[in-house]
XYZ file of C-alpha atoms in Angstrom:
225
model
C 17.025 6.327 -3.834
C 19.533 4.415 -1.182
C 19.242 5.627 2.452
C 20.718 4.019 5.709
C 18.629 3.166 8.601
C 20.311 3.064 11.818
C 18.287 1.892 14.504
C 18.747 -1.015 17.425
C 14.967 -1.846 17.060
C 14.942 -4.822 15.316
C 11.196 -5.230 14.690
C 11.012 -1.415 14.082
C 13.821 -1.461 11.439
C 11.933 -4.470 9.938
C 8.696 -3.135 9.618
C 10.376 0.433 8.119
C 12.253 -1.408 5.964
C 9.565 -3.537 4.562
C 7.782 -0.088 3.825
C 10.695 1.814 2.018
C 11.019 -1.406 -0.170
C 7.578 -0.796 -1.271
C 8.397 2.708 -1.735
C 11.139 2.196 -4.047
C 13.717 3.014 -1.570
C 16.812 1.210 -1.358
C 17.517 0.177 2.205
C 20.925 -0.686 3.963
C 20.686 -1.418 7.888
C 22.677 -0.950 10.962
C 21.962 -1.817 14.612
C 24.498 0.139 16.588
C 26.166 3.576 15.811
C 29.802 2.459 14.419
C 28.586 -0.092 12.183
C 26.025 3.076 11.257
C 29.233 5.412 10.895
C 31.317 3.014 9.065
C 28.605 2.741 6.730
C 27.754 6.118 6.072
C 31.574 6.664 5.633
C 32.044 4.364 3.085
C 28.838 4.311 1.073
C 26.934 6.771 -0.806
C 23.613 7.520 0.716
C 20.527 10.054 -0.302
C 19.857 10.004 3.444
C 20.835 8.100 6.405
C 17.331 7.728 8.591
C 19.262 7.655 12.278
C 18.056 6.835 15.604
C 19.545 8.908 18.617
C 19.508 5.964 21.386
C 21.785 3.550 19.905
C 24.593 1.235 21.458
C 28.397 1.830 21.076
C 27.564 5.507 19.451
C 24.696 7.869 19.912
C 23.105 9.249 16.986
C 24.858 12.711 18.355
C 27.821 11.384 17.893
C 27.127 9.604 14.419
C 25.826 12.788 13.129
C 28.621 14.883 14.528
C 31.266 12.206 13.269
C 30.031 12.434 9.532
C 29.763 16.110 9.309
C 33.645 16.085 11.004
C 34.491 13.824 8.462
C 32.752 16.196 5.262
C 29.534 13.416 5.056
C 27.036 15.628 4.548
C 24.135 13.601 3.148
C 20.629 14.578 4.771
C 20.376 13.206 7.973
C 17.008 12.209 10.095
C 17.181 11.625 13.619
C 14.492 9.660 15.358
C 14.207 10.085 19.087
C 11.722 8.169 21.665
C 12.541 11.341 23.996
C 10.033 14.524 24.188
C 11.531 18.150 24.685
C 12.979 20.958 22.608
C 16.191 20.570 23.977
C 16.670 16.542 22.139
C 15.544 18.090 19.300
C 17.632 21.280 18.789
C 20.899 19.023 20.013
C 19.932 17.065 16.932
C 20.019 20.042 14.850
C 22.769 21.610 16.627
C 24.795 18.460 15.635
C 24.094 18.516 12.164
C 20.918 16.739 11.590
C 18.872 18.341 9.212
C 15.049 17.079 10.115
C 13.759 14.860 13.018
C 11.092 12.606 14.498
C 9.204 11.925 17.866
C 8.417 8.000 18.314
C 6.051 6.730 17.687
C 5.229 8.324 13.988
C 3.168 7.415 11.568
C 4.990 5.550 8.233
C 3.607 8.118 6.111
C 4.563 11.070 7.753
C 8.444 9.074 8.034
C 8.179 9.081 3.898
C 6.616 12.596 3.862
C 10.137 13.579 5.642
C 12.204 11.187 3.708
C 11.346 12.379 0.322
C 10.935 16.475 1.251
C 14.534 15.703 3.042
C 16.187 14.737 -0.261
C 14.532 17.025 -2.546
C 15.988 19.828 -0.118
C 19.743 18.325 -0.705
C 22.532 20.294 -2.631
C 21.284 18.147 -5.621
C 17.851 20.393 -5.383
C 14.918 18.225 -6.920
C 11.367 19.908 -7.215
C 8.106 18.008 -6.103
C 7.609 16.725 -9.833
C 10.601 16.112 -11.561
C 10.784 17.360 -15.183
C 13.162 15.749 -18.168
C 11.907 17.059 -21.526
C 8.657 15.630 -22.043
C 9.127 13.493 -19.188
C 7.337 13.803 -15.688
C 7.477 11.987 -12.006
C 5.182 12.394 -9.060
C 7.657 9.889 -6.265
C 5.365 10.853 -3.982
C 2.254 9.787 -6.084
C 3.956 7.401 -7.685
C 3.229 8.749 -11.374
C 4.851 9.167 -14.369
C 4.031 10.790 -17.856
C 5.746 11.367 -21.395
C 3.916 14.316 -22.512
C 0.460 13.901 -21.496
C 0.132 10.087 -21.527
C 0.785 8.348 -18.266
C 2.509 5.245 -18.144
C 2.574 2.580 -15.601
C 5.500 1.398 -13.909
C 6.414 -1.135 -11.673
C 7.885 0.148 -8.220
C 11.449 -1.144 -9.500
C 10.829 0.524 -12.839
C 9.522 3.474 -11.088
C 13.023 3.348 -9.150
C 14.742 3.424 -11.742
C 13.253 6.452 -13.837
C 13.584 8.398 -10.152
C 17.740 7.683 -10.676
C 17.839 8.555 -13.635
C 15.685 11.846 -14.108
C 17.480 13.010 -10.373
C 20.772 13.193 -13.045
C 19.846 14.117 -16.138
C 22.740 13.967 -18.421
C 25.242 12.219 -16.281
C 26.853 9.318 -17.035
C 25.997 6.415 -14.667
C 27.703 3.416 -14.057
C 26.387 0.304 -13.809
C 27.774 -0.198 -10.142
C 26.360 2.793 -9.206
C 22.890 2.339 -10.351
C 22.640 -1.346 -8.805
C 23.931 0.895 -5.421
C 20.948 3.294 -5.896
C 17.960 1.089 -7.246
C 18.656 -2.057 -5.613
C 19.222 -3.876 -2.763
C 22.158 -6.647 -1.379
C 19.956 -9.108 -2.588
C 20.910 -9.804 -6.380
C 24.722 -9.679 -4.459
C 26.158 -7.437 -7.547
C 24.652 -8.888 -10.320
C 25.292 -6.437 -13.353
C 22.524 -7.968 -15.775
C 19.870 -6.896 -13.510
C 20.526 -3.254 -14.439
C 20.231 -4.218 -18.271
C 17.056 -6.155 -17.890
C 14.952 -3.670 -16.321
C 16.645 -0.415 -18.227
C 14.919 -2.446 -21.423
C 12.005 -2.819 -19.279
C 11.802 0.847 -18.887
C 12.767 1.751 -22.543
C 9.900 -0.341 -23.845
C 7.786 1.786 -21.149
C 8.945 5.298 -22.339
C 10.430 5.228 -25.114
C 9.332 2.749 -27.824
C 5.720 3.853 -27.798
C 6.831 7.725 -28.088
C 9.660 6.466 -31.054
C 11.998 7.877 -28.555
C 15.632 6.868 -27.440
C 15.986 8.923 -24.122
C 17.877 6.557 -22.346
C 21.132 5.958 -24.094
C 23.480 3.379 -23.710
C 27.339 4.464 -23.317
C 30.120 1.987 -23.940
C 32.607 0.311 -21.456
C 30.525 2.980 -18.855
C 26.897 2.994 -18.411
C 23.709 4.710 -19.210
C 22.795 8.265 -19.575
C 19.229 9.545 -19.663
C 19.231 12.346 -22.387
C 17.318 15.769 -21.287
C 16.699 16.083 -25.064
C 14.533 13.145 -25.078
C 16.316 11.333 -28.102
């Protein structure tokens, strides 16, 4: 899953990135609320994670900006302030969850993961392809009633997939989703570990869920192959 984080708090953004890394989360950054907008304008988030004391741009008026614009990924706001007014103008401008600082990172990924399972995109607790299951917030995953072990980029990767069962995905678009700016674009990556992941849930089962489609992409089959 990609999500923004928008916060001037260097050290804080640092340590929460570090920690949504670890979750599998892929994790773009801004430090200010245009370069926050601009982002969340022109890239294709799960959820944008947005502070409301920010220079250049509040997080009010990031919020209110996106849903003016038709942006309406899952938005939530982190506030150092105390008081049911911050929080309902946060929901009054279109946020759909917040946060007091200081929180807890667990309770932050509790509200991450509930956040995007509540988008229009509606994904249960456990998601369910065929045989297939995934605990994200357990980090689990079983074909049928074996449980297999995958790495956190592996795990990643399965999330993508079972979150669109059926779709075609791009290349591009999965490097967006699973990884980071780090391998800078690099195509191959998405081939290595989708063999990685076929020799995880598919060889041992004599399966052939995930199926490659020509000149496009990937698609993970709800049939199971």
């Amino acid at each position: 899953m990609r999500v923004l984080l928008v916060d001037d708090e260097e050290r804080l953004v640092a340590a929460m990135k570090r920690g949504l890394l670890r979750e599998g989360f892929v994790v773009d950054t801004a430090y200010d609320g245009e370069s926050g907008l601009l982002l969340a304008l022109e890239n294709d988030y799960d959820a944008i994670i947005l502070d409301i004391m920010l220079p250049k741009r509040n997080g009010y008026q990031v919020c209110a900006g996106l849903r003016e614009a038709g942006i309406w990924t899952p938005i939530l706001m982190l506030t150092a302030k105390h008081g049911e007014h911050d929080h309902a103008e946060a929901l009054d401008t279109g946020a759909d969850d917040f946060l007091t600082k200081p929180f807890s990172f667990v309770v932050l990924v509790a509200h991450l993961r509930a956040l995007i399972r509540r988008t229009s995109r509606v994904r249960p607790t456990i998601l369910s392809v065929g045989d297939l299951r995934l605990d994200p917030a357990r980090h689990r995953c079983w074909r049928g009633e074996v449980e297999i072990e995958l790495t956190p980029r592996q795990f990643a990767l399965l999330e993508f997939f079972m979150s669109r069962p059926g779709e075609a995905l791009s290349k591009i678009e999965i490097l967006e989703h699973v990884w980071n700016d780090s391998y800078d674009m690099d195509l191959n990556i998405v081939e290595v570990y989708v063999g990685y992941l076929r020799k995880k849930i598919d060889a041992p089962f004599s399966r052939s869920s995930i199926q490659t489609l020509r000149l496009v992409g990937y698609r993970l089959d709800p049939d199971g192959g």
